Coordinates of C-alpha atoms in Angstrom, one line a residue:
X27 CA 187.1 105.0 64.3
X28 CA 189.8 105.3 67.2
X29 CA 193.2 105.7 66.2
X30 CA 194.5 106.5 69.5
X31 CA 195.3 103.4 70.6
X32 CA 197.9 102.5 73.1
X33 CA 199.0 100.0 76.0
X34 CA 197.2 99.8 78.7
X35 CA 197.9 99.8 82.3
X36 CA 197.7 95.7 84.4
X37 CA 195.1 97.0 86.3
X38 CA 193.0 97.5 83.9
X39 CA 193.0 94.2 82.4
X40 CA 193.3 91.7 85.6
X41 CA 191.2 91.6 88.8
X42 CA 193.0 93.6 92.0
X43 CA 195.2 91.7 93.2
X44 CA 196.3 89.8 90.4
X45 CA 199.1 88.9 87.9
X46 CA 199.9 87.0 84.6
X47 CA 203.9 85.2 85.3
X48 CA 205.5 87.3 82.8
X49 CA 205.1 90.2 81.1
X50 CA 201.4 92.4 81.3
X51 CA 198.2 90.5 80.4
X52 CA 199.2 86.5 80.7
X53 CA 197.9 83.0 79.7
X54 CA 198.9 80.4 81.8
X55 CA 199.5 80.9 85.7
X56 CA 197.5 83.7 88.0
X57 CA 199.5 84.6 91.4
X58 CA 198.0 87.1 94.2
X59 CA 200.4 90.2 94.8
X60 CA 199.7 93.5 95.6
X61 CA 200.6 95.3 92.3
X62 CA 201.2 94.1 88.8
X63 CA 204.2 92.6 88.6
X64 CA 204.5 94.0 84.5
X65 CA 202.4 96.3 83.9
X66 CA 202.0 98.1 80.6
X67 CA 202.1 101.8 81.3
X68 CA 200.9 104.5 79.4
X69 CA 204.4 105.6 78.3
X70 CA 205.4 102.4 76.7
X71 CA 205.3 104.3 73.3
X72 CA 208.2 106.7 74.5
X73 CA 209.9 103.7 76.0
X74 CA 213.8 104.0 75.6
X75 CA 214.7 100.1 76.4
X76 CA 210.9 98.4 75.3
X77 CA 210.7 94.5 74.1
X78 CA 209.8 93.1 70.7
X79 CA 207.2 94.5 68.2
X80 CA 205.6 98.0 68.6
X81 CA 203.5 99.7 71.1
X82 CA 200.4 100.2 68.9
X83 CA 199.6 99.0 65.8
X84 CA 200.3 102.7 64.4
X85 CA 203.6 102.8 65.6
X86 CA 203.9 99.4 63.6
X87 CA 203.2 101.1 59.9
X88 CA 206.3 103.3 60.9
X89 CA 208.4 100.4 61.3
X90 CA 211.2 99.8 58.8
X91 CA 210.4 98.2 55.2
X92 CA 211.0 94.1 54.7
X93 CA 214.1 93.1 53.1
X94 CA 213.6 89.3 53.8
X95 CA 210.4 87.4 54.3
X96 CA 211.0 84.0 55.2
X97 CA 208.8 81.1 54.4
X98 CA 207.8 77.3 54.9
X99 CA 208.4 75.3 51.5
X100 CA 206.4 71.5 51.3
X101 CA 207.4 68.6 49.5
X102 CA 205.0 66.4 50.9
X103 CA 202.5 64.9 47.9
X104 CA 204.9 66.4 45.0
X105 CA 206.4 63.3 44.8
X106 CA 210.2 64.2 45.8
X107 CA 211.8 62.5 48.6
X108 CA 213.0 65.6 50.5
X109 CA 212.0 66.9 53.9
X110 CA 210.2 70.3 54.0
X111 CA 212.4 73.6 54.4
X112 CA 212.4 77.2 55.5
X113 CA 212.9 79.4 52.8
X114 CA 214.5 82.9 52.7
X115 CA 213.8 85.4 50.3
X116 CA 215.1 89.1 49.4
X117 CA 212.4 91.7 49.0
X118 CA 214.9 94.4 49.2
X119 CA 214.7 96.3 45.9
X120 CA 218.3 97.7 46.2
X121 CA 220.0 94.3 46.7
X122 CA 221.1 92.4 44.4
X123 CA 220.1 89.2 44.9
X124 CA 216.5 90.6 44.9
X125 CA 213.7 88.2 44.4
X126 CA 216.4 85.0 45.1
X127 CA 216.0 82.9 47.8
X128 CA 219.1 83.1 49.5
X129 CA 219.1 80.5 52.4
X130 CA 217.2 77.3 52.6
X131 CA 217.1 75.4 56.1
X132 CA 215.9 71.9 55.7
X133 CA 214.0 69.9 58.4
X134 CA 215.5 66.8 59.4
X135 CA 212.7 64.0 58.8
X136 CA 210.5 63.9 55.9
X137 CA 206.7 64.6 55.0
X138 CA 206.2 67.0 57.9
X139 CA 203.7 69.3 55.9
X140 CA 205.0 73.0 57.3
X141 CA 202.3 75.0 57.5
X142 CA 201.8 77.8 59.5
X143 CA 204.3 79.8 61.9
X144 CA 204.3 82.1 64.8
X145 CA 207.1 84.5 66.7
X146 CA 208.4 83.1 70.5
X147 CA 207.5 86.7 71.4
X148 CA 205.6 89.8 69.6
X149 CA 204.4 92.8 70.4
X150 CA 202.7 91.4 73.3
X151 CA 205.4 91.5 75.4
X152 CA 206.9 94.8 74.2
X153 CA 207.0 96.3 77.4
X154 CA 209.2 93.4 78.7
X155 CA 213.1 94.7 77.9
X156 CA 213.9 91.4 78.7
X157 CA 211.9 89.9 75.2
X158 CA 213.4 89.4 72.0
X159 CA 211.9 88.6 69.1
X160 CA 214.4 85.6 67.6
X161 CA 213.0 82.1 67.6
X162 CA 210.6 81.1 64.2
X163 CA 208.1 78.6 66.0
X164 CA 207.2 76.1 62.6
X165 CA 204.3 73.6 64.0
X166 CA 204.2 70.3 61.1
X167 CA 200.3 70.2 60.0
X168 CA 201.0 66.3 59.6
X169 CA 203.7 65.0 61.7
X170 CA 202.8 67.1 64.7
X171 CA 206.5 68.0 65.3
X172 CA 207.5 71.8 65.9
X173 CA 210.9 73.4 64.4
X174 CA 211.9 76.1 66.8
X175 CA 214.2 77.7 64.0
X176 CA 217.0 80.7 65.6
X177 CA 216.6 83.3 63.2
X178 CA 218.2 85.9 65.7
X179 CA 221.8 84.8 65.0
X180 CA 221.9 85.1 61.4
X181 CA 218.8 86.8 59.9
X182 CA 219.5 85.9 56.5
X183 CA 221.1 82.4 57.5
X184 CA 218.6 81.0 60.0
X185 CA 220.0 77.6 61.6
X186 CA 217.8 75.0 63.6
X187 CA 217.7 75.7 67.4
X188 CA 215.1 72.7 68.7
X189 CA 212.8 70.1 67.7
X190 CA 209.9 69.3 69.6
X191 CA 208.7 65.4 68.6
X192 CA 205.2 64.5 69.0
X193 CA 205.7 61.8 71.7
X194 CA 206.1 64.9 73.5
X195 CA 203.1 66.5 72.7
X196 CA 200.8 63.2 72.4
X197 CA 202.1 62.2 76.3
X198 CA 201.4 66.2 77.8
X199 CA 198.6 66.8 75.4
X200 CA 197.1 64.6 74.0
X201 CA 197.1 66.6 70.7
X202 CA 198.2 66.7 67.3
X203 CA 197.9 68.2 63.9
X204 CA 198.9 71.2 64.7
X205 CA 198.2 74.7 62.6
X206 CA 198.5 78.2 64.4
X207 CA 201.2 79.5 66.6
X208 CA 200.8 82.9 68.5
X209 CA 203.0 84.2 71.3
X210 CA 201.5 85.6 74.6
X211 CA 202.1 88.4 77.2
X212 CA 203.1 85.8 79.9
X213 CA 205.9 84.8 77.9
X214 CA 204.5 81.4 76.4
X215 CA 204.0 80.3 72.9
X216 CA 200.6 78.4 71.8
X217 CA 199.7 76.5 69.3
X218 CA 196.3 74.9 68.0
X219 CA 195.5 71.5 67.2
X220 CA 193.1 69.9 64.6
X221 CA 193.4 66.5 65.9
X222 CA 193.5 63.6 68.4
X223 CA 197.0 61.5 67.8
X224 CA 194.6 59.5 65.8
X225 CA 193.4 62.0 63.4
X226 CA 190.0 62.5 65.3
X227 CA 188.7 66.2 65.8
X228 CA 190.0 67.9 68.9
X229 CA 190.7 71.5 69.0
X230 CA 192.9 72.2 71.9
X231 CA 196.0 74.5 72.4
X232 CA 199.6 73.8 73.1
X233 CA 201.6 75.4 75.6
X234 CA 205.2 75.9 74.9
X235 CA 207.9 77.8 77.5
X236 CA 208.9 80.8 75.6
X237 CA 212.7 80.5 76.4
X238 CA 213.3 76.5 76.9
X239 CA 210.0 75.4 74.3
X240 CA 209.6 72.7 76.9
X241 CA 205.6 71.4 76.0
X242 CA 204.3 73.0 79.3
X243 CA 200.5 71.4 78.5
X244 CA 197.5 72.4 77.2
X245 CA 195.9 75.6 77.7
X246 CA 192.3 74.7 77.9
X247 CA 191.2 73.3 81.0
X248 CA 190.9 69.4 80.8
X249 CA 188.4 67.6 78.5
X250 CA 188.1 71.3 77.1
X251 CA 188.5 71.1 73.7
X252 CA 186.5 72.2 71.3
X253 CA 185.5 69.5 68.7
X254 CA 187.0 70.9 65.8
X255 CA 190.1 73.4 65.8
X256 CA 192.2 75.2 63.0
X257 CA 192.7 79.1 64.0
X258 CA 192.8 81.7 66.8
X259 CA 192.9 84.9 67.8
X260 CA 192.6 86.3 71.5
X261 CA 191.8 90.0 72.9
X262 CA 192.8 90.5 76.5
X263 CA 190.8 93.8 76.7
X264 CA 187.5 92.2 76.4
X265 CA 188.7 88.7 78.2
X266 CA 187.9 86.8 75.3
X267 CA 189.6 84.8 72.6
X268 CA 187.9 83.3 69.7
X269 CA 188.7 79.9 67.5
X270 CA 187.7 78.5 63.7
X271 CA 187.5 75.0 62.5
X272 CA 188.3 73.0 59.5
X273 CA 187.5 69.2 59.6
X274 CA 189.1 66.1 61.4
X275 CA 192.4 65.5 60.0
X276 CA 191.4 62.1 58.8
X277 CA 188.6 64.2 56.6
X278 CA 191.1 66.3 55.1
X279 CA 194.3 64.8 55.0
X280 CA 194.3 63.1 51.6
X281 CA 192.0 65.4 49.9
X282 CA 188.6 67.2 49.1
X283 CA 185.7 64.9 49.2
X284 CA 182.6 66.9 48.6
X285 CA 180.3 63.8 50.3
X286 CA 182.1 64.6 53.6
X287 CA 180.4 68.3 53.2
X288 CA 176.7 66.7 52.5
X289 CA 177.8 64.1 55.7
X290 CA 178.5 67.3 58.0
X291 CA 182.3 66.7 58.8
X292 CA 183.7 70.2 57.8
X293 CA 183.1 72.8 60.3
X294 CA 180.7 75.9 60.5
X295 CA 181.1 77.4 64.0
X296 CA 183.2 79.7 65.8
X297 CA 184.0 79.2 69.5
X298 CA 184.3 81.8 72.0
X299 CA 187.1 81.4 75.5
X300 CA 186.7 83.1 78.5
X301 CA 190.7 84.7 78.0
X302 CA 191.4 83.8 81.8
X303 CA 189.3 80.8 83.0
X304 CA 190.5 78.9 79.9
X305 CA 187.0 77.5 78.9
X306 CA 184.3 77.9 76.0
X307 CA 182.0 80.2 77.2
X308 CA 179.4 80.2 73.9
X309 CA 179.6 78.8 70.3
X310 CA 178.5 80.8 67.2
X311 CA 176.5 78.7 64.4
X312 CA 177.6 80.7 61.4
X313 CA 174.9 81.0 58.7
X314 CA 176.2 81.0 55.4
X315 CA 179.7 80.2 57.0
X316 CA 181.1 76.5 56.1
X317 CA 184.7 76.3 56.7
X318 CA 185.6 79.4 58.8
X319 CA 189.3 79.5 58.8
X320 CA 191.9 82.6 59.3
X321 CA 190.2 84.4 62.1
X322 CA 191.3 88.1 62.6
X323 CA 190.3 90.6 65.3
X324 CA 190.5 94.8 64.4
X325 CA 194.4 95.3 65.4
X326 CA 192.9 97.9 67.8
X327 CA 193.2 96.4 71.3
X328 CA 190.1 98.2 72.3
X329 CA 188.1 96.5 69.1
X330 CA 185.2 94.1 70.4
X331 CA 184.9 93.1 66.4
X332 CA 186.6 91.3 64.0
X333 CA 186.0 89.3 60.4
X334 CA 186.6 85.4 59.8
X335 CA 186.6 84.2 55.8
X336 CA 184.8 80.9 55.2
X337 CA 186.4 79.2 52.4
X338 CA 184.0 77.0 50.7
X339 CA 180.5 79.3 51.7
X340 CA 183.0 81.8 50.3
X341 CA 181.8 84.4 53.1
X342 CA 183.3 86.4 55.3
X343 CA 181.4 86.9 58.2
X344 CA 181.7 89.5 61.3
X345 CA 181.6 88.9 64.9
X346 CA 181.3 91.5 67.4
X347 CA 180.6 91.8 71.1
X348 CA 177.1 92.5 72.4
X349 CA 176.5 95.2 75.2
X350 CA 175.3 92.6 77.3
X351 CA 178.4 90.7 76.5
X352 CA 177.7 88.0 74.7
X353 CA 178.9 87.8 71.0
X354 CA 177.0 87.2 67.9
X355 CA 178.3 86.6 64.2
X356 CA 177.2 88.1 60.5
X357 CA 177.6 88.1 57.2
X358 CA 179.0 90.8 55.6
X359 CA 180.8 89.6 52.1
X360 CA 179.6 87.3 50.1
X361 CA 181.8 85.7 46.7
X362 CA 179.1 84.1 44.3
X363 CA 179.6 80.8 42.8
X364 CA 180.1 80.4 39.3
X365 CA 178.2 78.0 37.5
X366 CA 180.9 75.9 35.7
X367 CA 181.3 72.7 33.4
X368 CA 184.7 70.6 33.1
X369 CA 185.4 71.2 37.2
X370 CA 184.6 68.6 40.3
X371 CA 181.1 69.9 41.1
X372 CA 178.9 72.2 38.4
X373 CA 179.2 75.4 41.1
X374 CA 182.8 76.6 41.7
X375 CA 183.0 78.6 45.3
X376 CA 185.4 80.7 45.4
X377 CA 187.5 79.2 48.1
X378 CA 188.3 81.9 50.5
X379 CA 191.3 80.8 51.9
X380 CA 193.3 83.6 54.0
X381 CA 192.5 87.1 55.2
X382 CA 194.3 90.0 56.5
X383 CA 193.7 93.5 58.2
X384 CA 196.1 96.2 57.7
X385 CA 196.8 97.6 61.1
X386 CA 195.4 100.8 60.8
X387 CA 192.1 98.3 60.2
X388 CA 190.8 100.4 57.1
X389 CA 191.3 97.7 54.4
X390 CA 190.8 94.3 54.5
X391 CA 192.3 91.7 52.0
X392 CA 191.3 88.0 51.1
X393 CA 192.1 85.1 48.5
X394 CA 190.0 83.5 46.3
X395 CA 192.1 80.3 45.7
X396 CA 189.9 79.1 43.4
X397 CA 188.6 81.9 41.3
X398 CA 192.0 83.3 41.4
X399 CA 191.4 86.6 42.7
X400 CA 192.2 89.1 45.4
X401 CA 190.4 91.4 46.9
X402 CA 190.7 95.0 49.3
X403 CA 187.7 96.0 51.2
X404 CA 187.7 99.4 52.8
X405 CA 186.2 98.4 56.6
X406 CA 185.9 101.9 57.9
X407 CA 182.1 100.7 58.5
X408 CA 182.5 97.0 59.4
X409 CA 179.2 96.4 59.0
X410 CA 179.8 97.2 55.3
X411 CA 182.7 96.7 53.7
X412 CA 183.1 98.1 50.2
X413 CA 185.0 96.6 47.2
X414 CA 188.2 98.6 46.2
X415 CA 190.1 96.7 44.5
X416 CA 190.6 93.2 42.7
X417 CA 193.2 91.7 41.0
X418 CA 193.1 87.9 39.3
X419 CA 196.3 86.2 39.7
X420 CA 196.3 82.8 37.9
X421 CA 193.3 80.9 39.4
X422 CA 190.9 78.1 37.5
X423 CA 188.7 79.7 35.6
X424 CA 191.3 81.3 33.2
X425 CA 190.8 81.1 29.5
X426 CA 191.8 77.9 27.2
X427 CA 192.0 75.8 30.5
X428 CA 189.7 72.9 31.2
X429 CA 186.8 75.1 33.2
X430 CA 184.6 76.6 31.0
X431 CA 181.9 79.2 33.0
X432 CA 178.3 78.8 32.3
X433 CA 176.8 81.5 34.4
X434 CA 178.5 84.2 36.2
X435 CA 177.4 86.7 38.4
X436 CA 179.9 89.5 39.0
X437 CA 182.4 89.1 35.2
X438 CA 181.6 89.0 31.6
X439 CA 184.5 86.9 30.5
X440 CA 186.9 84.5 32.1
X441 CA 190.0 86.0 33.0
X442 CA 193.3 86.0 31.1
X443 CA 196.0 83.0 32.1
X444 CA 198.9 84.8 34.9
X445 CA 202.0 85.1 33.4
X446 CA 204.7 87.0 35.1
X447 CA 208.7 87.5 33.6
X448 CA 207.9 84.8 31.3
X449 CA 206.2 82.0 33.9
X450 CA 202.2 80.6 33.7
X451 CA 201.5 81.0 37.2
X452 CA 199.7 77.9 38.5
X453 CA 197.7 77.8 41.3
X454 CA 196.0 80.7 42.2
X455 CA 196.4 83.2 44.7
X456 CA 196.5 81.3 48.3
X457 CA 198.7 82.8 51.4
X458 CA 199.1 86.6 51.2
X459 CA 201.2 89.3 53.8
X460 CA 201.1 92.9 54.2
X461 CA 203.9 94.9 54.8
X462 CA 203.8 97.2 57.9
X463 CA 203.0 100.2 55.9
X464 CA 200.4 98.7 54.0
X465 CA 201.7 99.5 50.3
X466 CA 203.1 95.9 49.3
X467 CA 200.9 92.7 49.7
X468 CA 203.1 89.4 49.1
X469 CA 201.3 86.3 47.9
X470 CA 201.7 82.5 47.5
X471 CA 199.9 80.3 45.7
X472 CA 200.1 76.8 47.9
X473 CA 196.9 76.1 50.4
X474 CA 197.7 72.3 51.3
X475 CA 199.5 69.6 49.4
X476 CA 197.0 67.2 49.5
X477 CA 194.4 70.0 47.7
X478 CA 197.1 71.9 45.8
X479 CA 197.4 68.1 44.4
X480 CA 193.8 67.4 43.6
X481 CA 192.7 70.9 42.6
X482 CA 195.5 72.5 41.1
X483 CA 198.0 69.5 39.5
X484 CA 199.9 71.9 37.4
X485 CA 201.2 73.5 41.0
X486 CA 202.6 69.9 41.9
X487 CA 204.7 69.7 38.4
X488 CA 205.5 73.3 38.9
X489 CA 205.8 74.9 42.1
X490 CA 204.2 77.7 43.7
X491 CA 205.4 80.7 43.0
X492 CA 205.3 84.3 45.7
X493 CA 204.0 87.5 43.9
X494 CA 204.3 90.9 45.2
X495 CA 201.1 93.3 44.9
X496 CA 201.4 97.4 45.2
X497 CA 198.5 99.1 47.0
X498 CA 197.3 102.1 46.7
X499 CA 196.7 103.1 50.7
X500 CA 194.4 106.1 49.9
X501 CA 192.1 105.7 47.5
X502 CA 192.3 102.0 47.4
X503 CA 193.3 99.8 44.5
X504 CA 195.3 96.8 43.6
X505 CA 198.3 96.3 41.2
X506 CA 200.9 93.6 40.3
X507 CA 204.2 94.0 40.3
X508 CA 205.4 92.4 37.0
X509 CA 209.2 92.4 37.5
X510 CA 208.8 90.8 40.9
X511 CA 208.4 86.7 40.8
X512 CA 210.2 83.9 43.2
X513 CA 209.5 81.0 41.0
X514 CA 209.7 77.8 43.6
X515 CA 209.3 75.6 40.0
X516 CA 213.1 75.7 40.1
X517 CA 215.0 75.0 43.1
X518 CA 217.4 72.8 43.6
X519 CA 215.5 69.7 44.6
X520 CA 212.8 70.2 42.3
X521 CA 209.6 72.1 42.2
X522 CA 208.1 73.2 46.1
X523 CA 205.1 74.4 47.4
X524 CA 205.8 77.3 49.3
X525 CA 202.7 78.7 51.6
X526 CA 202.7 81.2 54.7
X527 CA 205.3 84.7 54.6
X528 CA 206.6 86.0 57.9
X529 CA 209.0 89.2 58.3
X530 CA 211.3 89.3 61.3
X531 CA 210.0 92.2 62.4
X532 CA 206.4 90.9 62.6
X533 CA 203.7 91.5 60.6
X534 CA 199.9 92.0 60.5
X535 CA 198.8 88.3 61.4
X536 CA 201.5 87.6 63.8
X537 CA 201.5 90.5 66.4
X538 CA 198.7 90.8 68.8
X539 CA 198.6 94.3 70.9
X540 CA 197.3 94.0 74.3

């Protein structure tokens, strides 16, 4: 495996003669010069006045440790009348107001169901002095409104900077339902739709300006979309960018109906962009692969590979560039069903419901929402990952619940309830984060408040709660933390469902090298 990764000089990633408007490899708007009006040089590493983020994803695990992690908290389906808010929470171990949330910054309308979130800049644009990492883009999952949130003023304080309504995105777009939010090189922010304004399938791509969030358009070429939409990821080096899908909003909005599976509405492909023409250039039937959702390329900008987990095949599959340049798909991981009695269907998948690489792309980490575990896979061979470490965090095949298991393939007992300073953790383990170093992995236990409601009840009454994870970075393992719980069962307006973690100074999902 390379480690030697670094920027790359313009020319090397556009045609002669051509430029992205910004900074290095762009999105949006191609003009002819002569040179590159950004390029990336070699020496961005020893850069004395660089942009946001890092110049490789090595120089990343040197960054500075997280003291704050901020993070979207619902109240949408838990039956309290309050809008949505971004938490922020103390990781620091030396403060004393450690595990606390110590800010909350409500949204001003109600039901929005905050979701995902994504940086106005990254580590994209760190050769670009002129870039600073301080807006928190918040896309709504259900109201289609985004909360560009200024969390440059005041770290620990972050204060509202702009809404975005979705008249404004309906009239330029003609999208909605909107999940993932990743900055680019040219200095624009994108985010991906699930929807048509009337909950129809239609995954397209938001433009945003990066310094006014003006809704520029979309960034597929018209009538472009793909049918379904949830995640991305793109890799400039190989002109390419790749998307997941999850179903129609109107499939999934209110809940889990296992006849819309049998009736084909929940997705099972991955769809492949030509990075500068804007356009899908080949779809990937996954085998084995219902439901592909977070969608994560090897940090290494030179990687033609990368691993997608597909939540109710409970799979995670690999897709990787041919030499003739087309790209093909496999399964690597496979989570067994349990045969169950006292659940929704008498096989429990394990719901694979969010994935991470660590940036030095040796391990790789995913959720079993459903079982209740988490995993580490060591990736040095992609091809085949091997188990290191597992950990069962709540989950809902614990003992003396309602599940009882009738046939299991990998234990020999159902695992012990979660408890943690005193709290039954309910739920099991949903949204996780690695720090840059790769020895703490944060996790949530929320997926959706229309599932958390169906599947896990107890969460609605309760609250999600964040969990911290140490990880041992050489020979591999997983342990909890026990004196480390944020318990979103009691704050001030009653119990929250608190989902995806972001530091300020990025963090393994957020920050694309180029």
């Amino acid at each position: 495996m390379r480690l030697d990764w670094g920027p790359r000089p313009a020319a090397l990633l556009w045609p002669t003669g051509m430029y992205a408007a910004g900074c290095g490899e762009g999105a949006f708007t191609l003009q002819s010069v002569a040179q590159p009006m950004c390029p990336i040089a070699s020496t961005a590493a020893k850069c004395g006045n660089c942009g946001p983020g890092y110049s490789t994803p090595l120089e990343a695990m040197k960054g500075p440790r997280e003291e704050i992690v901020y993070l979207p908290c619902i109240y949408r389906n838990t039956g309290t009348e309050a809008p949505d808010y971004l938490a922020t929470v103390d990781v620091d171990p030396k403060s004393p107001q450690y595990c606390q949330v110590i800010h909350r910054l409500p949204m001003p309308n109600l039901k929005d169901e905050l979701h995902h979130s994504g940086w106005n800049t990254c580590s994209s644009c760190f050769s670009d002095s002129t870039k600073s990492r301080t807006k928190l883009v918040l896309p709504s999952l259900i109201s289609s409104r985004i909360y560009v949130v200024d969390v440059g003023s005041e770290p620990r304080a972050p204060k509202l900077h702009k809404v975005i309504e979705p008249k404004d995105i309906h009239a330029k777009c003609e999208l909605a339902f909107l999940h993932t939010s990743h900055c680019l090189a040219s200095g624009e922010v994108m985010i991906s739709s699930l929807g048509d304004l009337k909950g129809n399938g239609k995954g397209g791509f938001v433009l945003l300006d990066g310094e006014t969030f003006e809704v520029k358009g979309t960034w597929e070429r018209p009538g472009g979309a793909a049918p379904l939409g949830y995640d991305f990821w793109y890799q400039p080096r190989h002109n390419v960018m790749i998307s997941t899908e999850w179903a129609a909003p109107n499939v999934l909005r209110d809940g889990f109906n296992p006849a819309d599976v049998e009736a084909g509405l929940y997705g099972s492909h991955l769809y492949v962009w030509d990075w500068q023409r804007h356009e899908i250039v080949q779809t990937l039937s996954l085998k084995d692969g219902l439901i592909p959702l977070e969608i994560r390329f090897l940090h290494n900008p030179d990687a033609a590979q990368g691993f997608v987990g597909c939540a109710l095949s409970s799979t995670i599959q690999r897709f990787y560039k041919n030499e003739g340049g087309t790209w093909s798909v496999e399964k690597v991981i496979q989570v067994p069903p349990k045969k169950v009695k006292g659940w929704l269907l008498p096989e429990m998948p394990g719901l694979i419901t969010d994935i991470l690489l660590s940036l030095d792309d040796r391990f790789l980490y995913f959720s079993n929402w459903l079982h209740g575990d988490l995993r580490q896979y060591d990736i040095s061979d992609p091809q085949r990952p091997r188990l290191t470490g597992q950990l069962f965090l709540g989950g809902s095949i614990v003992k003396g619940g309602p599940v009882q298991v009738l046939e299991d393939q990998e234990l020999k007992s159902q695992p012990e309830p979660l408890v943690v300073k005193g709290k039954r953790v309910a739920g099991g383990p949903q949204m996780i984060q690695l720090s840059l170093d790769g020895k703490r992995l944060y996790v949530t236990t929320s997926l959706y408040s229309a599932w958390d409601k169906q599947f896990y009840p107890d969460l609605i009454r309760e609250g999600s709660v964040m969990l911290q994870v140490d990880v041992d970075t050489v020979k591999g393992g997983l342990k909890l933390n026990p004196n480390f719980l944020v318990d979103f069962g009691k704050e001030p307006l009653g119990p929250a469902l608190a989902h995806e973690l972001r530091y300020p100074g990025g963090d393994c999902s957020s920050d694309i090298w180029i």
